[in-house]
Amino acid sequence: MTPAIKAPLLPSHDPSSSSPPEEKHGSFAGAIFNVSTSIVGAGIMSIPAAFKVLGVIPSLSIIVIIAWLSNVSAGFLMKSTVAGDATTYAGVMKESFGKPGSVAVQVITMVVTFGSMIIFSIIIGDVLSGNEKGGVIHLGLLQGWFGSHWWNTRFFSLLFIFVFLFLPLVLCRRVDRLALSSAISFLLALFFVIISSVLAIVALVQGRTKSPRLFPDLNNGGQSFFNLFTASPVIVTAFTFHFNLHPVGFELKDPLQVLSATRVSVILCATIYSATGLFCYLLFGDATMTDVLMNFDESSGSSIGSLLNDIVRASYAIHLMLVFPLLNFSLRANLDELLFPKKVSLVNDNKRFFGLTFPLLISCFLAAIAIPDIWYFFQFLGSTSTVSIAFIFPAAIVLRNVNGISTLKEKIVASVMFALAVATSIIAISTNIYSFTETEEALNFLSSHSLFKNL
């Protein structure tokens, strides 16, 4: 359409005009770093343990499959969002399934993000102040450098991190403000992969690497087979970023640009996960722990090796510290949307903003002090909440098709995705419950047997 005759070629700018200033948009590079950092969180630490359970070839195959499915489900989610009037994950679920749908995604997102924040804090506490597993004491960096003191215990180390690092970062009100910290965080994760890869290659040349299993050990029959379903959700958890898709996308000039950023991020992260799992499994073999950082506190036999071990642990701990505020952003936004759906934007309400931020931070700190291990978190989060966010809900939105935009191909892919996610989740939950009850029965038997012998 041609402009009116009297319209100026360049509109003049009147400083006294009451028109709103041009809205600032996030950058594409910032979107890549924010999505990548949302993906590469604490999940990478349990990827080597998944390699130990699944074997190398199945683990690499599952990483590729889950990465592809995550990218597809992100496309489903954003396409359905843009076709309607929603700007949040909960909003698009409400359009498809009403109020129950929005509440479901809000509650599950809060469970995933809050649980992940606790996991991050546990790992940071393990790295800084050590832990005890199976009667073996693993020293933290602070004890190794300065000896054991009251100020470098788990409680005081985490308290310092929460007050002087987490608090300033979680007070950011726009997710794009976290782009720089996300970039640093992602580069630290990459640095961790490079160092661990170098250590593995050096050990391989020197003949000190462990012999990895290419396929899982099924000598124990059905129980070993079903145990595979407790390791697979760990990889699912590691690719769950969908709760940050809308906050990142709707700060871009075109929200659909986030899909290109997601594609780049998923490829980068799948490569990082594959390298981490393979090289750390080569380094530690069947001694690989559920949090592989704990393996790096072992003596390497040389000062250079010890220094590299410390650098690996410190760099990844800092990485997790910088991922933490991204999860808090999504947790706080969903909690606010659930509790105050008709209020003004949280950014413009100081009372609500601080009233949600401080209790969430305090609760996370207390939970991280009380909970000792992360493997069970990953098993249950991966087999329940993260599967729903990453696959079940996006597939259900496509199948519901309230805006009439889903193609036949998309419906077929969504149906397969939905069926696989539900079936895997049910088997994983059942196996986790069975394994837990079996362990409890064994402990009770040993306890009663010891008591009988003492009598």
Tab-separated table of C-alpha atoms in Angstrom:
chain	number	residue	atom	x	y	z
A	1	MET	CA	0.000	0.000	0.000
A	2	THR	CA	1.385	3.410	-0.992
A	3	PRO	CA	1.673	6.076	1.736
A	4	ALA	CA	-0.634	9.079	1.826
A	5	ILE	CA	0.530	12.116	-0.174
A	6	LYS	CA	1.111	14.239	2.944
A	7	ALA	CA	2.879	11.513	4.860
A	8	PRO	CA	6.574	12.331	5.482
A	9	LEU	CA	9.219	9.929	4.206
A	10	LEU	CA	10.771	9.801	7.680
A	11	PRO	CA	8.420	10.378	10.620
A	12	SER	CA	9.668	13.040	12.985
A	13	HIS	CA	10.298	12.128	16.603
A	14	ASP	CA	8.729	14.348	19.216
A	15	PRO	CA	10.467	13.921	22.591
A	16	SER	CA	7.409	15.264	24.378
A	17	SER	CA	5.125	12.742	22.704
A	18	SER	CA	3.273	10.431	25.069
A	19	SER	CA	3.599	7.455	22.699
A	20	PRO	CA	5.352	4.496	24.316
A	21	PRO	CA	9.036	3.994	23.506
A	22	GLU	CA	10.037	1.250	21.109
A	23	GLU	CA	10.014	-2.088	22.861
A	24	LYS	CA	13.402	-3.686	23.414
A	25	HIS	CA	13.816	-7.201	22.073
A	26	GLY	CA	16.178	-9.973	23.051
A	27	SER	CA	18.963	-11.041	20.708
A	28	PHE	CA	19.093	-14.288	18.739
A	29	ALA	CA	22.500	-15.137	20.225
A	30	GLY	CA	21.107	-14.493	23.706
A	31	ALA	CA	18.219	-16.861	22.928
A	32	ILE	CA	20.671	-19.601	21.901
A	33	PHE	CA	22.644	-19.219	25.118
A	34	ASN	CA	19.531	-19.093	27.310
A	35	VAL	CA	18.013	-22.199	25.689
A	36	SER	CA	21.360	-24.036	25.736
A	37	THR	CA	21.876	-23.186	29.390
A	38	SER	CA	18.336	-24.358	30.165
A	39	ILE	CA	19.239	-27.705	28.581
A	40	VAL	CA	22.757	-28.190	29.945
A	41	GLY	CA	21.981	-28.079	33.624
A	42	ALA	CA	22.591	-30.676	36.281
A	43	GLY	CA	21.477	-33.453	33.925
A	44	ILE	CA	24.912	-33.702	32.364
A	45	MET	CA	26.358	-34.932	35.659
A	46	SER	CA	24.230	-38.095	35.592
A	47	ILE	CA	24.688	-38.823	31.873
A	48	PRO	CA	27.849	-40.935	32.532
A	49	ALA	CA	25.876	-42.987	35.075
A	50	ALA	CA	23.253	-43.590	32.383
A	51	PHE	CA	26.049	-44.799	30.066
A	52	LYS	CA	27.103	-47.241	32.794
A	53	VAL	CA	23.586	-48.701	33.010
A	54	LEU	CA	22.596	-48.589	29.348
A	55	GLY	CA	25.919	-49.162	27.602
A	56	VAL	CA	27.563	-46.860	25.054
A	57	ILE	CA	25.559	-47.594	21.897
A	58	PRO	CA	22.047	-47.469	23.459
A	59	SER	CA	22.999	-44.284	25.367
A	60	LEU	CA	24.203	-42.479	22.246
A	61	SER	CA	21.116	-43.654	20.355
A	62	ILE	CA	18.748	-42.439	23.071
A	63	ILE	CA	20.503	-39.048	23.226
A	64	VAL	CA	19.986	-38.582	19.478
A	65	ILE	CA	16.344	-39.705	19.629
A	66	ILE	CA	15.453	-37.569	22.658
A	67	ALA	CA	17.218	-34.548	21.137
A	68	TRP	CA	15.209	-34.903	17.926
A	69	LEU	CA	11.934	-35.424	19.778
A	70	SER	CA	12.634	-32.402	22.021
A	71	ASN	CA	13.162	-30.200	18.980
A	72	VAL	CA	9.969	-31.525	17.366
A	73	SER	CA	7.897	-31.011	20.519
A	74	ALA	CA	9.229	-27.447	20.850
A	75	GLY	CA	8.007	-26.807	17.303
A	76	PHE	CA	4.587	-28.239	18.177
A	77	LEU	CA	4.357	-26.007	21.219
A	78	MET	CA	5.353	-22.715	19.583
A	79	LYS	CA	3.304	-23.301	16.427
A	80	SER	CA	0.169	-23.873	18.514
A	81	THR	CA	0.989	-20.861	20.705
A	82	VAL	CA	1.397	-18.418	17.815
A	83	ALA	CA	-1.806	-19.708	16.195
A	84	GLY	CA	-3.786	-18.672	19.280
A	85	ASP	CA	-3.740	-15.756	21.698
A	86	ALA	CA	-1.541	-17.229	24.435
A	87	THR	CA	1.992	-16.125	25.276
A	88	THR	CA	2.830	-18.767	27.901
A	89	TYR	CA	2.934	-22.554	28.113
A	90	ALA	CA	0.056	-22.502	30.603
A	91	GLY	CA	-1.896	-20.196	28.297
A	92	VAL	CA	-1.721	-22.517	25.286
A	93	MET	CA	-2.686	-25.469	27.506
A	94	LYS	CA	-5.678	-23.462	28.732
A	95	GLU	CA	-6.784	-22.838	25.142
A	96	SER	CA	-6.650	-26.578	24.460
A	97	PHE	CA	-7.836	-28.115	27.727
A	98	GLY	CA	-9.314	-25.287	29.796
A	99	LYS	CA	-8.352	-24.350	33.324
A	100	PRO	CA	-7.326	-27.910	34.352
A	101	GLY	CA	-4.792	-27.953	31.522
A	102	SER	CA	-3.172	-24.675	32.545
A	103	VAL	CA	-3.051	-25.664	36.216
A	104	ALA	CA	-1.490	-29.028	35.314
A	105	VAL	CA	1.347	-27.483	33.333
A	106	GLN	CA	1.916	-24.796	35.970
A	107	VAL	CA	2.137	-27.295	38.830
A	108	ILE	CA	4.357	-29.721	36.921
A	109	THR	CA	6.631	-26.923	35.690
A	110	MET	CA	7.028	-25.724	39.258
A	111	VAL	CA	7.855	-29.258	40.404
A	112	VAL	CA	10.489	-29.636	37.663
A	113	THR	CA	12.097	-26.229	38.094
A	114	PHE	CA	12.077	-26.287	41.898
A	115	GLY	CA	13.358	-29.872	41.931
A	116	SER	CA	16.114	-28.966	39.474
A	117	MET	CA	17.104	-25.957	41.570
A	118	ILE	CA	17.436	-28.266	44.562
A	119	ILE	CA	19.522	-30.684	42.478
A	120	PHE	CA	21.805	-27.851	41.395
A	121	SER	CA	22.264	-26.765	45.000
A	122	ILE	CA	23.015	-30.336	46.127
A	123	ILE	CA	25.700	-30.737	43.476
A	124	ILE	CA	27.229	-27.344	44.306
A	125	GLY	CA	27.274	-28.335	47.979
A	126	ASP	CA	28.934	-31.667	47.098
A	127	VAL	CA	31.619	-29.920	45.054
A	128	LEU	CA	32.391	-27.249	47.638
A	129	SER	CA	31.955	-29.184	50.881
A	130	GLY	CA	32.016	-32.859	49.935
A	131	ASN	CA	29.656	-35.704	50.690
A	132	GLU	CA	29.552	-39.223	52.066
A	133	LYS	CA	28.351	-42.115	49.872
A	134	GLY	CA	28.420	-45.749	50.909
A	135	GLY	CA	30.580	-45.003	53.916
A	136	VAL	CA	33.212	-43.292	51.728
A	137	ILE	CA	33.913	-39.629	52.450
A	138	HIS	CA	34.475	-37.433	49.391
A	139	LEU	CA	36.204	-34.180	50.235
A	140	GLY	CA	34.978	-30.949	48.678
A	141	LEU	CA	37.184	-28.339	47.060
A	142	LEU	CA	37.159	-26.102	50.118
A	143	GLN	CA	38.260	-28.904	52.453
A	144	GLY	CA	40.940	-29.963	49.998
A	145	TRP	CA	42.321	-26.433	49.736
A	146	PHE	CA	41.907	-25.110	53.283
A	147	GLY	CA	41.182	-28.106	55.501
A	148	SER	CA	37.972	-28.702	57.425
A	149	HIS	CA	36.541	-25.639	59.179
A	150	TRP	CA	33.097	-24.543	60.287
A	151	TRP	CA	32.910	-21.914	57.545
A	152	ASN	CA	33.380	-24.397	54.683
A	153	THR	CA	30.783	-26.895	55.837
A	154	ARG	CA	27.852	-27.568	53.519
A	155	PHE	CA	25.497	-25.222	55.368
A	156	PHE	CA	27.732	-22.153	55.365
A	157	SER	CA	29.095	-22.713	51.851
A	158	LEU	CA	25.608	-22.860	50.359
A	159	LEU	CA	24.453	-19.954	52.514
A	160	PHE	CA	27.235	-17.789	51.066
A	161	ILE	CA	26.344	-18.820	47.480
A	162	PHE	CA	22.641	-18.170	47.986
A	163	VAL	CA	23.125	-14.732	49.533
A	164	PHE	CA	25.933	-13.297	47.423
A	165	LEU	CA	25.387	-14.956	44.023
A	166	PHE	CA	21.905	-16.419	43.621
A	167	LEU	CA	20.045	-13.512	45.205
A	168	PRO	CA	21.418	-10.792	42.869
A	169	LEU	CA	20.803	-12.990	39.798
A	170	VAL	CA	17.228	-13.999	40.649
A	171	LEU	CA	16.325	-10.309	41.079
A	172	CYS	CA	16.652	-9.842	37.279
A	173	ARG	CA	13.173	-9.232	35.886
A	174	ARG	CA	13.807	-9.970	32.189
A	175	VAL	CA	15.192	-13.305	31.021
A	176	ASP	CA	17.276	-11.572	28.338
A	177	ARG	CA	19.232	-9.873	31.153
A	178	LEU	CA	20.588	-13.343	31.943
A	179	ALA	CA	22.027	-13.828	28.439
A	180	LEU	CA	25.575	-12.925	29.514
A	181	SER	CA	25.550	-15.208	32.549
A	182	SER	CA	24.052	-17.943	30.341
A	183	ALA	CA	26.858	-17.482	27.803
A	184	ILE	CA	29.481	-17.782	30.539
A	185	SER	CA	27.656	-20.787	31.968
A	186	PHE	CA	27.536	-22.573	28.614
A	187	LEU	CA	31.221	-21.905	27.935
A	188	LEU	CA	32.087	-23.326	31.359
A	189	ALA	CA	30.109	-26.479	30.529
A	190	LEU	CA	32.025	-26.718	27.258
A	191	PHE	CA	35.267	-26.226	29.163
A	192	PHE	CA	34.273	-29.073	31.490
A	193	VAL	CA	33.721	-31.358	28.487
A	194	ILE	CA	37.062	-30.394	26.927
A	195	ILE	CA	39.028	-31.020	30.135
A	196	SER	CA	37.305	-34.355	30.870
A	197	SER	CA	37.860	-35.394	27.236
A	198	VAL	CA	41.577	-34.552	27.474
A	199	LEU	CA	41.855	-36.534	30.704
A	200	ALA	CA	40.150	-39.525	29.063
A	201	ILE	CA	42.346	-39.362	25.950
A	202	VAL	CA	45.521	-39.154	28.060
A	203	ALA	CA	44.334	-42.108	30.142
A	204	LEU	CA	43.530	-44.004	26.921
A	205	VAL	CA	47.040	-43.425	25.546
A	206	GLN	CA	48.546	-44.537	28.858
A	207	GLY	CA	46.297	-47.612	28.990
A	208	ARG	CA	44.516	-46.501	32.168
A	209	THR	CA	40.969	-46.275	30.799
A	210	LYS	CA	38.257	-48.679	31.877
A	211	SER	CA	36.655	-51.115	29.442
A	212	PRO	CA	33.207	-49.700	28.633
A	213	ARG	CA	30.227	-51.896	27.868
A	214	LEU	CA	28.783	-51.233	24.441
A	215	PHE	CA	25.438	-52.744	25.488
A	216	PRO	CA	23.714	-53.172	28.867
A	217	ASP	CA	24.421	-56.136	31.106
A	218	LEU	CA	21.281	-58.287	31.137
A	219	ASN	CA	22.736	-61.273	32.980
A	220	ASN	CA	20.270	-60.767	35.834
A	221	GLY	CA	17.301	-61.255	33.534
A	222	GLY	CA	14.129	-59.203	33.746
A	223	GLN	CA	15.228	-57.009	36.610
A	224	SER	CA	18.239	-55.730	34.633
A	225	PHE	CA	16.027	-55.133	31.614
A	226	PHE	CA	13.580	-53.016	33.551
A	227	ASN	CA	16.436	-51.130	35.198
A	228	LEU	CA	17.122	-49.665	31.751
A	229	PHE	CA	13.915	-47.675	32.136
A	230	THR	CA	15.279	-45.996	35.266
A	231	ALA	CA	18.302	-44.686	33.336
A	232	SER	CA	16.461	-43.471	30.240
A	233	PRO	CA	14.501	-40.752	32.145
A	234	VAL	CA	17.840	-39.251	33.206
A	235	ILE	CA	18.468	-38.397	29.539
A	236	VAL	CA	14.892	-37.137	29.154
A	237	THR	CA	15.439	-34.809	32.118
A	238	ALA	CA	18.645	-33.539	30.525
A	239	PHE	CA	16.720	-32.336	27.435
A	240	THR	CA	13.818	-30.649	29.197
A	241	PHE	CA	13.895	-26.919	28.458
A	242	HIS	CA	10.316	-26.289	27.316
A	243	PHE	CA	9.347	-24.301	30.413
A	244	ASN	CA	11.731	-21.537	29.255
A	245	LEU	CA	10.680	-21.631	25.600
A	246	HIS	CA	7.974	-18.962	25.929
A	247	PRO	CA	9.887	-16.504	28.150
A	248	VAL	CA	12.824	-16.592	25.712
A	249	GLY	CA	10.699	-16.613	22.546
A	250	PHE	CA	8.381	-13.758	23.445
A	251	GLU	CA	11.293	-11.447	24.218
A	252	LEU	CA	12.437	-11.843	20.586
A	253	LYS	CA	11.077	-9.658	17.800
A	254	ASP	CA	9.531	-12.764	16.217
A	255	PRO	CA	8.667	-15.467	18.781
A	256	LEU	CA	9.124	-18.211	16.175
A	257	GLN	CA	12.831	-17.315	15.984
A	258	VAL	CA	13.215	-19.283	19.177
A	259	LEU	CA	12.751	-22.479	17.133
A	260	SER	CA	15.910	-21.762	15.126
A	261	ALA	CA	17.721	-21.014	18.380
A	262	THR	CA	16.354	-24.253	19.822
A	263	ARG	CA	17.593	-26.276	16.853
A	264	VAL	CA	21.133	-24.932	17.261
A	265	SER	CA	21.013	-25.420	21.036
A	266	VAL	CA	19.772	-29.017	20.842
A	267	ILE	CA	22.551	-29.994	18.415
A	268	LEU	CA	25.211	-28.354	20.594
A	269	CYS	CA	23.883	-29.934	23.777
A	270	ALA	CA	23.482	-33.417	22.260
A	271	THR	CA	27.150	-33.249	21.233
A	272	ILE	CA	28.186	-32.135	24.715
A	273	TYR	CA	26.126	-34.875	26.389
A	274	SER	CA	27.544	-37.572	24.112
A	275	ALA	CA	31.136	-36.468	24.719
A	276	THR	CA	30.637	-36.157	28.474
A	277	GLY	CA	28.980	-39.547	28.845
A	278	LEU	CA	31.506	-41.376	26.684
A	279	PHE	CA	34.717	-39.847	28.032
A	280	CYS	CA	33.699	-39.901	31.696
A	281	TYR	CA	32.566	-43.515	31.361
A	282	LEU	CA	35.954	-44.325	29.781
A	283	LEU	CA	37.679	-42.645	32.718
A	284	PHE	CA	35.760	-44.288	35.554
A	285	GLY	CA	33.998	-47.355	34.119
A	286	ASP	CA	31.725	-49.183	36.571
A	287	ALA	CA	32.995	-46.896	39.345
A	288	THR	CA	31.091	-43.994	37.721
A	289	MET	CA	28.910	-42.373	40.364
A	290	THR	CA	25.435	-40.926	39.977
A	291	ASP	CA	27.034	-37.483	40.224
A	292	VAL	CA	30.209	-37.872	38.166
A	293	LEU	CA	31.748	-34.786	39.777
A	294	MET	CA	32.273	-36.920	42.877
A	295	ASN	CA	34.619	-39.132	40.809
A	296	PHE	CA	36.879	-36.170	40.164
A	297	ASP	CA	37.852	-35.854	43.829
A	298	GLU	CA	39.913	-39.032	43.603
A	299	SER	CA	43.688	-38.817	43.662
A	300	SER	CA	45.145	-38.705	40.168
A	301	GLY	CA	48.740	-39.474	41.186
A	302	SER	CA	50.187	-36.152	39.996
A	303	SER	CA	49.927	-32.487	40.898
A	304	ILE	CA	48.852	-31.583	37.350
A	305	GLY	CA	46.153	-34.242	37.387
A	306	SER	CA	44.882	-33.035	40.746
A	307	LEU	CA	44.806	-29.465	39.463
A	308	LEU	CA	42.808	-30.531	36.384
A	309	ASN	CA	40.386	-32.437	38.593
A	310	ASP	CA	39.846	-29.341	40.720
A	311	ILE	CA	39.373	-27.173	37.632
A	312	VAL	CA	36.756	-29.590	36.253
A	313	ARG	CA	34.780	-29.585	39.481
A	314	ALA	CA	35.040	-25.834	40.054
A	315	SER	CA	34.108	-24.900	36.471
A	316	TYR	CA	30.987	-27.022	36.497
A	317	ALA	CA	29.923	-25.847	39.917
A	318	ILE	CA	30.121	-22.253	38.649
A	319	HIS	CA	28.187	-23.314	35.541
A	320	LEU	CA	25.345	-24.601	37.707
A	321	MET	CA	25.369	-21.430	39.767
A	322	LEU	CA	24.708	-19.449	36.593
A	323	VAL	CA	21.961	-21.822	35.365
A	324	PHE	CA	20.075	-21.510	38.656
A	325	PRO	CA	18.459	-18.078	37.952
A	326	LEU	CA	16.996	-19.294	34.623
A	327	LEU	CA	15.058	-22.002	36.418
A	328	ASN	CA	14.033	-19.597	39.148
A	329	PHE	CA	12.669	-17.222	36.474
A	330	SER	CA	10.317	-19.883	35.125
A	331	LEU	CA	9.358	-21.143	38.601
A	332	ARG	CA	8.460	-17.663	39.836
A	333	ALA	CA	6.522	-16.791	36.657
A	334	ASN	CA	4.408	-19.961	36.800
A	335	LEU	CA	3.709	-19.593	40.506
A	336	ASP	CA	2.628	-15.990	39.959
A	337	GLU	CA	0.428	-16.950	37.006
A	338	LEU	CA	-1.193	-19.667	39.126
A	339	LEU	CA	-1.784	-17.549	42.244
A	340	PHE	CA	-2.466	-14.161	40.634
A	341	PRO	CA	-3.851	-14.790	37.127
A	342	LYS	CA	-5.616	-11.420	36.867
A	343	LYS	CA	-2.944	-9.195	38.410
A	344	VAL	CA	-0.679	-6.808	36.507
A	345	SER	CA	2.665	-8.056	35.203
A	346	LEU	CA	4.949	-9.372	37.924
A	347	VAL	CA	7.719	-7.093	36.624
A	348	ASN	CA	5.703	-4.024	37.605
A	349	ASP	CA	4.647	-5.192	41.072
A	350	ASN	CA	7.494	-4.981	43.594
A	351	LYS	CA	5.477	-6.420	46.462
A	352	ARG	CA	4.529	-9.545	44.553
A	353	PHE	CA	7.967	-9.889	42.956
A	354	PHE	CA	9.882	-9.860	46.244
A	355	GLY	CA	7.115	-11.750	48.057
A	356	LEU	CA	7.611	-14.699	45.692
A	357	THR	CA	11.378	-14.472	45.196
A	358	PHE	CA	12.538	-14.647	48.813
A	359	PRO	CA	10.362	-17.585	50.028
A	360	LEU	CA	11.316	-19.663	46.963
A	361	LEU	CA	15.011	-19.024	47.520
A	362	ILE	CA	14.822	-19.852	51.234
A	363	SER	CA	12.835	-23.055	50.587
A	364	CYS	CA	15.362	-24.219	47.999
A	365	PHE	CA	18.247	-23.609	50.404
A	366	LEU	CA	16.618	-25.609	53.208
A	367	ALA	CA	15.747	-28.505	50.861
A	368	ALA	CA	19.309	-28.661	49.505
A	369	ILE	CA	20.646	-28.969	53.045
A	370	ALA	CA	18.212	-31.763	53.922
A	371	ILE	CA	18.453	-33.976	50.785
A	372	PRO	CA	21.609	-36.100	50.284
A	373	ASP	CA	21.437	-37.712	46.800
A	374	ILE	CA	20.397	-36.683	43.274
A	375	TRP	CA	19.889	-39.975	41.395
A	376	TYR	CA	16.389	-40.590	42.724
A	377	PHE	CA	15.460	-37.013	41.848
A	378	PHE	CA	16.468	-37.605	38.232
A	379	GLN	CA	14.695	-40.947	38.050
A	380	PHE	CA	11.351	-39.647	39.306
A	381	LEU	CA	11.537	-36.229	37.642
A	382	GLY	CA	12.499	-37.818	34.342
A	383	SER	CA	9.816	-40.487	34.475
A	384	THR	CA	6.982	-38.164	35.508
A	385	SER	CA	7.173	-34.390	35.335
A	386	THR	CA	9.770	-33.803	32.641
A	387	VAL	CA	8.195	-36.362	30.311
A	388	SER	CA	4.915	-34.484	30.617
A	389	ILE	CA	6.442	-31.067	29.920
A	390	ALA	CA	8.696	-32.154	27.068
A	391	PHE	CA	6.505	-34.682	25.245
A	392	ILE	CA	3.063	-35.531	26.636
A	393	PHE	CA	1.618	-31.998	26.803
A	394	PRO	CA	2.970	-30.788	23.416
A	395	ALA	CA	1.724	-33.969	21.741
A	396	ALA	CA	-1.689	-33.603	23.399
A	397	ILE	CA	-1.955	-30.001	22.171
A	398	VAL	CA	-1.302	-31.126	18.583
A	399	LEU	CA	-3.849	-33.942	18.830
A	400	ARG	CA	-6.441	-31.631	20.392
A	401	ASN	CA	-5.887	-29.184	17.492
A	402	VAL	CA	-8.237	-26.447	18.724
A	403	ASN	CA	-6.922	-23.987	16.109
A	404	GLY	CA	-7.177	-26.476	13.238
A	405	ILE	CA	-3.522	-26.123	12.180
A	406	SER	CA	-2.140	-29.642	12.807
A	407	THR	CA	-1.270	-31.613	9.689
A	408	LEU	CA	-1.757	-35.371	9.326
A	409	LYS	CA	2.008	-35.922	9.594
A	410	GLU	CA	2.159	-33.879	12.802
A	411	LYS	CA	-0.727	-35.847	14.290
A	412	ILE	CA	0.977	-39.147	13.507
A	413	VAL	CA	4.274	-37.996	15.044
A	414	ALA	CA	2.412	-36.595	18.073
A	415	SER	CA	0.519	-39.880	18.536
A	416	VAL	CA	3.741	-41.908	18.509
A	417	MET	CA	5.422	-39.393	20.838
A	418	PHE	CA	2.477	-39.489	23.249
A	419	ALA	CA	2.294	-43.306	23.308
A	420	LEU	CA	6.051	-43.774	23.810
A	421	ALA	CA	6.191	-41.129	26.537
A	422	VAL	CA	3.272	-42.583	28.488
A	423	ALA	CA	4.466	-46.194	28.169
A	424	THR	CA	8.053	-45.374	29.159
A	425	SER	CA	6.858	-43.244	32.057
A	426	ILE	CA	4.615	-45.991	33.452
A	427	ILE	CA	7.360	-48.616	33.216
A	428	ALA	CA	9.940	-46.277	34.775
A	429	ILE	CA	7.666	-45.333	37.678
A	430	SER	CA	6.800	-48.981	38.333
A	431	THR	CA	10.466	-50.015	38.221
A	432	ASN	CA	11.511	-47.191	40.543
A	433	ILE	CA	8.838	-48.142	43.073
A	434	TYR	CA	9.750	-51.824	42.829
A	435	SER	CA	13.477	-51.123	43.249
A	436	PHE	CA	12.808	-48.844	46.216
A	437	THR	CA	10.558	-51.352	48.020
A	438	GLU	CA	12.978	-54.194	47.283
A	439	THR	CA	15.852	-52.196	48.786
A	440	GLU	CA	13.777	-51.382	51.859
A	441	GLU	CA	12.850	-55.066	52.321
A	442	ALA	CA	16.503	-56.100	52.018
A	443	LEU	CA	17.581	-53.530	54.591
A	444	ASN	CA	14.827	-54.603	56.981
A	445	PHE	CA	15.839	-58.257	56.573
A	446	LEU	CA	19.504	-57.518	57.252
A	447	SER	CA	18.597	-55.410	60.256
A	448	SER	CA	16.365	-58.087	61.799
A	449	HIS	CA	18.919	-60.810	60.976
A	450	SER	CA	21.683	-58.872	62.736
A	451	LEU	CA	19.440	-58.322	65.716
A	452	PHE	CA	18.649	-62.036	65.882
A	453	LYS	CA	22.348	-62.948	65.818
A	454	ASN	CA	23.093	-60.447	68.590
A	455	LEU	CA	20.392	-62.006	70.731
